[in-house]
Tab-separated table of C-alpha atoms in Angstrom:
chain	number	residue	atom	x	y	z
C	25	UNK	CA	-28.559	-1.145	-0.492
C	26	UNK	CA	-31.260	-2.144	1.938
C	27	UNK	CA	-30.648	-2.864	5.639
C	28	UNK	CA	-32.402	-5.880	7.141
C	29	UNK	CA	-32.505	-6.796	10.853
C	30	UNK	CA	-31.001	-10.183	11.768
C	31	UNK	CA	-34.321	-11.355	13.153
C	32	UNK	CA	-35.744	-11.303	9.583
C	33	UNK	CA	-32.970	-13.706	8.550
C	34	UNK	CA	-33.808	-15.929	11.502
C	35	UNK	CA	-37.625	-15.697	11.456
C	36	UNK	CA	-38.508	-15.132	7.791
C	37	UNK	CA	-35.863	-16.785	5.601
C	38	UNK	CA	-38.183	-17.237	2.596
C	39	UNK	CA	-39.156	-13.547	2.580
C	40	UNK	CA	-35.518	-12.599	2.974
C	41	UNK	CA	-34.542	-14.771	0.020
C	42	UNK	CA	-37.165	-13.097	-2.187
C	43	UNK	CA	-35.993	-9.667	-1.081
C	44	UNK	CA	-32.384	-10.631	-1.807
C	45	UNK	CA	-33.336	-11.790	-5.306
C	46	UNK	CA	-35.104	-8.458	-5.882
C	47	UNK	CA	-32.467	-6.173	-4.354
C	48	UNK	CA	-29.319	-8.085	-5.373
C	49	UNK	CA	-27.596	-7.370	-2.075
C	50	UNK	CA	-28.633	-6.676	1.506
C	51	UNK	CA	-26.926	-5.525	4.678
C	52	UNK	CA	-27.862	-7.575	7.744
C	53	UNK	CA	-27.882	-5.594	10.993
C	54	UNK	CA	-27.771	-6.485	14.675
C	55	UNK	CA	-29.035	-3.778	17.021
C	56	UNK	CA	-29.035	-1.393	14.040
C	57	UNK	CA	-25.338	-1.936	13.269
C	58	UNK	CA	-24.130	-3.634	10.063
C	59	UNK	CA	-23.201	-7.258	10.692
C	60	UNK	CA	-22.974	-8.894	7.258
C	61	UNK	CA	-23.554	-8.332	3.567
C	62	UNK	CA	-25.599	-10.777	1.550
C	63	UNK	CA	-25.156	-11.035	-2.224
C	64	UNK	CA	-27.573	-12.815	-4.552
C	65	UNK	CA	-25.653	-15.475	-6.475
C	66	UNK	CA	-28.649	-16.921	-8.320
C	67	UNK	CA	-27.541	-17.987	-11.784
C	68	UNK	CA	-24.016	-16.774	-11.121
C	69	UNK	CA	-21.272	-18.712	-12.854
C	70	UNK	CA	-18.553	-16.482	-11.444
C	71	UNK	CA	-18.834	-17.192	-7.716
C	72	UNK	CA	-15.070	-17.760	-7.463
C	73	UNK	CA	-14.476	-14.345	-9.044
C	74	UNK	CA	-16.804	-12.726	-6.529
C	75	UNK	CA	-14.995	-14.341	-3.592
C	76	UNK	CA	-11.632	-13.324	-5.054
C	77	UNK	CA	-12.809	-9.707	-5.349
C	78	UNK	CA	-14.058	-9.764	-1.747
C	79	UNK	CA	-10.686	-11.095	-0.561
C	80	UNK	CA	-8.853	-8.392	-2.473
C	81	UNK	CA	-11.152	-5.707	-1.098
C	82	UNK	CA	-10.534	-6.894	2.475
C	83	UNK	CA	-6.771	-6.789	1.858
C	84	UNK	CA	-7.027	-3.253	0.456
C	85	UNK	CA	-9.079	-2.140	3.452
C	86	UNK	CA	-6.523	-3.654	5.852
C	87	UNK	CA	-3.651	-1.913	4.040
C	88	UNK	CA	-5.534	1.400	4.173
C	89	UNK	CA	-6.109	0.993	7.912
C	90	UNK	CA	-2.398	0.250	8.467
C	91	UNK	CA	-1.392	3.324	6.442
C	92	UNK	CA	-3.839	5.525	8.364
C	93	UNK	CA	-2.523	4.263	11.705
C	94	UNK	CA	1.062	4.892	10.547
C	95	UNK	CA	0.147	8.485	9.641
C	96	UNK	CA	-1.536	9.011	13.026
C	97	UNK	CA	1.583	7.654	14.751
C	98	UNK	CA	3.878	9.838	12.629
C	99	UNK	CA	5.580	6.825	11.091
C	100	UNK	CA	5.067	8.159	7.578
C	101	UNK	CA	7.718	10.789	8.290
C	102	UNK	CA	10.533	8.330	9.106
C	103	UNK	CA	13.628	8.414	6.922
C	104	UNK	CA	14.878	5.280	5.159
C	105	UNK	CA	17.712	5.128	7.681
C	106	UNK	CA	15.263	5.164	10.596
C	107	UNK	CA	13.109	2.509	8.916
C	108	UNK	CA	16.104	0.238	8.317
C	109	UNK	CA	17.187	0.707	11.924
C	110	UNK	CA	13.745	-0.355	13.178
C	111	UNK	CA	13.774	-3.386	10.886
C	112	UNK	CA	17.197	-4.471	12.165
C	113	UNK	CA	16.062	-4.018	15.768
C	114	UNK	CA	12.924	-6.113	15.170
C	115	UNK	CA	14.946	-8.857	13.505
C	116	UNK	CA	17.369	-9.005	16.429
C	117	UNK	CA	14.501	-9.191	18.928
C	118	UNK	CA	12.851	-11.959	16.906
C	119	UNK	CA	16.027	-14.076	16.949
C	120	UNK	CA	16.365	-13.858	20.734
């Protein structure tokens, strides 16, 4: 996957479009850091499927981040009793 500076998107959109058609996907960067991913959809009849897959991937990435944070915080070692206690406490706090 090729990395393209944002200024190319801004200053040379036609060249960027040709490059996207050739490469299939590009990563747009700002100050050298990834900012966005571009995907060529030319002739694609399954755009809804692509967006669905992207949504699912984002959800999977969010779940992975939550699990990693729980492991770092030691929450993966809680017993079911401790988990249920925390849930009850949160529910009581939410009601008040």
